[in-house]
Short mmCIF file of C-alpha atoms in Angstrom, two decimals:
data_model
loop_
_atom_site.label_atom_id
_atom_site.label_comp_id
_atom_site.label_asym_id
_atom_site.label_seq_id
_atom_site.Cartn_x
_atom_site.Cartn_y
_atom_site.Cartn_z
CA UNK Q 1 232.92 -66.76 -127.39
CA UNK Q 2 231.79 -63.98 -125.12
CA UNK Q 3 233.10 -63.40 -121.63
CA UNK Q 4 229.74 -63.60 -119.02
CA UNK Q 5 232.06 -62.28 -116.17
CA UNK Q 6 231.18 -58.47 -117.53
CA UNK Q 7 227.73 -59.29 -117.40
CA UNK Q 8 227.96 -60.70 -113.46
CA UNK Q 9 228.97 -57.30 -112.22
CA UNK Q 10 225.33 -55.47 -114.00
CA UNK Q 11 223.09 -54.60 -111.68
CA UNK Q 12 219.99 -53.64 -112.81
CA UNK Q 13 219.01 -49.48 -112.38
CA UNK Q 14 216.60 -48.51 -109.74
CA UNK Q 15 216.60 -47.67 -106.07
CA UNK Q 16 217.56 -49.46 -102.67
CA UNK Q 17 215.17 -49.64 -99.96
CA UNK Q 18 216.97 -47.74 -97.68
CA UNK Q 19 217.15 -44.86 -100.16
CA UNK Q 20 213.49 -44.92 -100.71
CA UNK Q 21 212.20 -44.88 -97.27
CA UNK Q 22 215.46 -41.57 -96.59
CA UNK Q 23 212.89 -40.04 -99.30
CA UNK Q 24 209.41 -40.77 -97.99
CA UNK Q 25 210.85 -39.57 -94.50
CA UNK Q 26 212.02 -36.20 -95.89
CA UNK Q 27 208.40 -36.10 -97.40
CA UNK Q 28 206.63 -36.64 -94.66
CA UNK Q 29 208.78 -34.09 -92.34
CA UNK Q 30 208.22 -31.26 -95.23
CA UNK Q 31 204.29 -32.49 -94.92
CA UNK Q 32 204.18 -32.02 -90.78
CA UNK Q 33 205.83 -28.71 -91.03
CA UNK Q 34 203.47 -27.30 -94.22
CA UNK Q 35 199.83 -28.56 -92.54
CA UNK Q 36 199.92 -25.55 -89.88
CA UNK Q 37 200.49 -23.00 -92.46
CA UNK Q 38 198.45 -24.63 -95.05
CA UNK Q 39 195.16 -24.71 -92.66
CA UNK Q 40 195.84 -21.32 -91.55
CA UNK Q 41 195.63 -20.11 -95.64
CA UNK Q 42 192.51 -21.99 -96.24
CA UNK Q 43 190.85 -20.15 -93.26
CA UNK Q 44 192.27 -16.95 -94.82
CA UNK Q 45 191.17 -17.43 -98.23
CA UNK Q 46 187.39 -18.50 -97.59
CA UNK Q 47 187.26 -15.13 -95.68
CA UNK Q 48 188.47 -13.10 -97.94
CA UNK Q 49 186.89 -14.92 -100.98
CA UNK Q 50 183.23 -14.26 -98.99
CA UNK Q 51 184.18 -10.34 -98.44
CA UNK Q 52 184.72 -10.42 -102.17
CA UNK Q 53 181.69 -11.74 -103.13
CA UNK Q 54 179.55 -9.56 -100.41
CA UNK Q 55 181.25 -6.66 -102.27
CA UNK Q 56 180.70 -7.47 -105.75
CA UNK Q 57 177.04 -7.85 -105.31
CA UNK Q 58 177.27 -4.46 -103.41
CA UNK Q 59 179.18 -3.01 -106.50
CA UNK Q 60 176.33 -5.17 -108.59
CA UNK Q 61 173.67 -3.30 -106.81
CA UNK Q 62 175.05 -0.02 -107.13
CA UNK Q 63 175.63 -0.68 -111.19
CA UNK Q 64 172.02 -1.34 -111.22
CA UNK Q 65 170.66 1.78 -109.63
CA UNK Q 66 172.49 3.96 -112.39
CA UNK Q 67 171.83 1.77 -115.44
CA UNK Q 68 168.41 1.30 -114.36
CA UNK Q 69 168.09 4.64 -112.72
CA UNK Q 70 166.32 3.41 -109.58
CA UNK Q 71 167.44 3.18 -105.84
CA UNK Q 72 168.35 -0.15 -105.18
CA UNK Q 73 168.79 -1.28 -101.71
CA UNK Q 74 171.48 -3.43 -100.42
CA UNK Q 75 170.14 -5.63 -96.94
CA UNK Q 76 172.79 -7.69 -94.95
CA UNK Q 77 170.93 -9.71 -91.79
CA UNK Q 78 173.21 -10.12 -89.38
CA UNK Q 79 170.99 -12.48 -87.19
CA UNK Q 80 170.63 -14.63 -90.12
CA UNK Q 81 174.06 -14.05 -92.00
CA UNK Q 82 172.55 -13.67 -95.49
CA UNK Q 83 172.53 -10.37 -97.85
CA UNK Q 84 170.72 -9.68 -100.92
CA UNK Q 85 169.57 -6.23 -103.09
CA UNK Q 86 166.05 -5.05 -104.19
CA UNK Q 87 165.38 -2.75 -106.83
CA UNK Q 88 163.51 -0.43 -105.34
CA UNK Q 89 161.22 1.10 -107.84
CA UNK Q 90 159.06 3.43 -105.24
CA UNK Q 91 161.69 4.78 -103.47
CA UNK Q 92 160.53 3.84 -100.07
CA UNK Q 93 162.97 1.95 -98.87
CA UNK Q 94 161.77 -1.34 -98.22
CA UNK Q 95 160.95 -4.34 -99.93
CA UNK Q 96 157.76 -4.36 -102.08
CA UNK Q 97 156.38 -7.88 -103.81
CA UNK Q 98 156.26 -6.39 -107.48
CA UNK Q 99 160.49 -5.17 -107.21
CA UNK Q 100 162.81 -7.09 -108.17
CA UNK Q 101 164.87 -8.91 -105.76
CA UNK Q 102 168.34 -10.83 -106.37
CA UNK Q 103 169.15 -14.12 -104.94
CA UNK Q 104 169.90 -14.40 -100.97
CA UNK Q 105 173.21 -15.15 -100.60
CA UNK Q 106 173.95 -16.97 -97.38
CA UNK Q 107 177.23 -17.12 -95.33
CA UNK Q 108 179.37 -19.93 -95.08
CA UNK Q 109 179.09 -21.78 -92.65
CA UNK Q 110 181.64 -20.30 -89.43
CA UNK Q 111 181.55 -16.95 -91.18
CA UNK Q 112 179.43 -14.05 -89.48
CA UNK Q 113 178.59 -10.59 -89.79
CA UNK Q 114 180.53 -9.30 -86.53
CA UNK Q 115 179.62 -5.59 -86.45
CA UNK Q 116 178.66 -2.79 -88.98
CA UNK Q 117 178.63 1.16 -89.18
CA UNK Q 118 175.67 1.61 -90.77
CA UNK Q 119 172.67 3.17 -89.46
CA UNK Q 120 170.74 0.71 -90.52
CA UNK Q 121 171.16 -2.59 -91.92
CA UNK Q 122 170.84 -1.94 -95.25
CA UNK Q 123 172.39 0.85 -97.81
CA UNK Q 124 170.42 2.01 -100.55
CA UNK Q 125 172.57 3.46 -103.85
CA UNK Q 126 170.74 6.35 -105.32
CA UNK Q 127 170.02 6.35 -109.12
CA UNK Q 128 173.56 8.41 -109.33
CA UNK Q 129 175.18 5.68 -107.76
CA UNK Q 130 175.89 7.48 -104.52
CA UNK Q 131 174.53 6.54 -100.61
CA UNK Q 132 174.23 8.62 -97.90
CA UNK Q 133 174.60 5.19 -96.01
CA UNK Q 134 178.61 4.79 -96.05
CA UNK Q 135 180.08 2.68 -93.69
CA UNK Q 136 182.05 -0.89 -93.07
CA UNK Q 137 180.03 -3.91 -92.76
CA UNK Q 138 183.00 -6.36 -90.92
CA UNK Q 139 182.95 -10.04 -91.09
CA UNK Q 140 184.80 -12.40 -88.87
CA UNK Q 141 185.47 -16.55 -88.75
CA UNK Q 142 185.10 -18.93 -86.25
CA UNK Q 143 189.34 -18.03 -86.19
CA UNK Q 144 189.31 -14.76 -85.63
CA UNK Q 145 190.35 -13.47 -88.67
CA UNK Q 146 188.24 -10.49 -89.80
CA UNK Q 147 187.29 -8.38 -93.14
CA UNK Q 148 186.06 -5.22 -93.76
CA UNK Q 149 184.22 -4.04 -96.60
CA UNK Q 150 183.90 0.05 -96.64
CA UNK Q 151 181.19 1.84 -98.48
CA UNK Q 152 181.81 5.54 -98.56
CA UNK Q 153 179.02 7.94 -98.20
CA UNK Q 154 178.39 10.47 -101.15
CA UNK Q 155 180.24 8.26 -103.78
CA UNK Q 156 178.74 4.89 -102.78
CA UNK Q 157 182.28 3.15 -104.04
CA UNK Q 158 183.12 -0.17 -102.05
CA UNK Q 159 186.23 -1.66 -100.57
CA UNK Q 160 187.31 -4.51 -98.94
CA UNK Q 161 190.30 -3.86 -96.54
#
């Protein structure tokens, strides 16, 4: 006959309520610190993920002019936070209905176009690939954080400081 005293003194595995609730309080301190820093990266990273994309589709319209061998013209509205490129096929300058046109990219919503060098709001990237139009187009959020995008005149290369 077995002994059932060794059997009284099993207690089944797991966790005790008090142990539990010492680990969901740690958790939830670790959570109150992280938030702050965690919002303040999100802010961060949809900036610099829009000044990205604003220069890629100025490096996009520059590739264009040279494989294409046309002046393309990059426009950025800062009144209506949008940008877009047209090919420009007659080298004038300005939008004509037969060129082609990309899509119009518009800002997210609390980013802005907060100030540019330019002389004008556009640059136009010769069939060489070069602009005479070099400058920083800067872009800002409703947090203050701010990115600038550099063109530089004669080589028409782009950079986002």
């Amino acid at each position: 006959m077995k002994n059932r005293s060794h059997f009284a003194h099993y207690a089944p595995p797991g966790y005790s309520l008090v142990e539990i609730m010492v680990v969901v309080g740690i958790m939830g301190l670790l959570m109150a610190v992280s938030v702050p820093g965690i919002q303040r990266y999100v802010r961060s990273w949809r900036i610099n993920g829009e000044a990205n994309t604003m220069a890629m589709m100025m490096r996009a319209a520059r590739s264009i002019a040279v494989n294409k061998n046309v002046d393309v013209v990059f426009v950025f509205d800062q009144s209506e936070g949008e940008y877009f490129y047209v090919q420009d096929a007659d080298g004038d300058g300005t939008a004509d209905t037969n060129e082609l046109q990309s899509g119009t990219h518009e800002m997210p919503k609390g980013i802005a176009i907060a100030s540019f060098t330019t002389p004008q709001q556009w640059i136009t990237f010769s069939p060489r690939g070069s602009t005479a139009d070099g400058g920083t187009i800067t872009i800002e959020n409703n947090h203050d954080y701010t990115r600038t995008i550099q063109v530089f005149s004669g080589t028409g290369n782009v950079r986002v400081e």
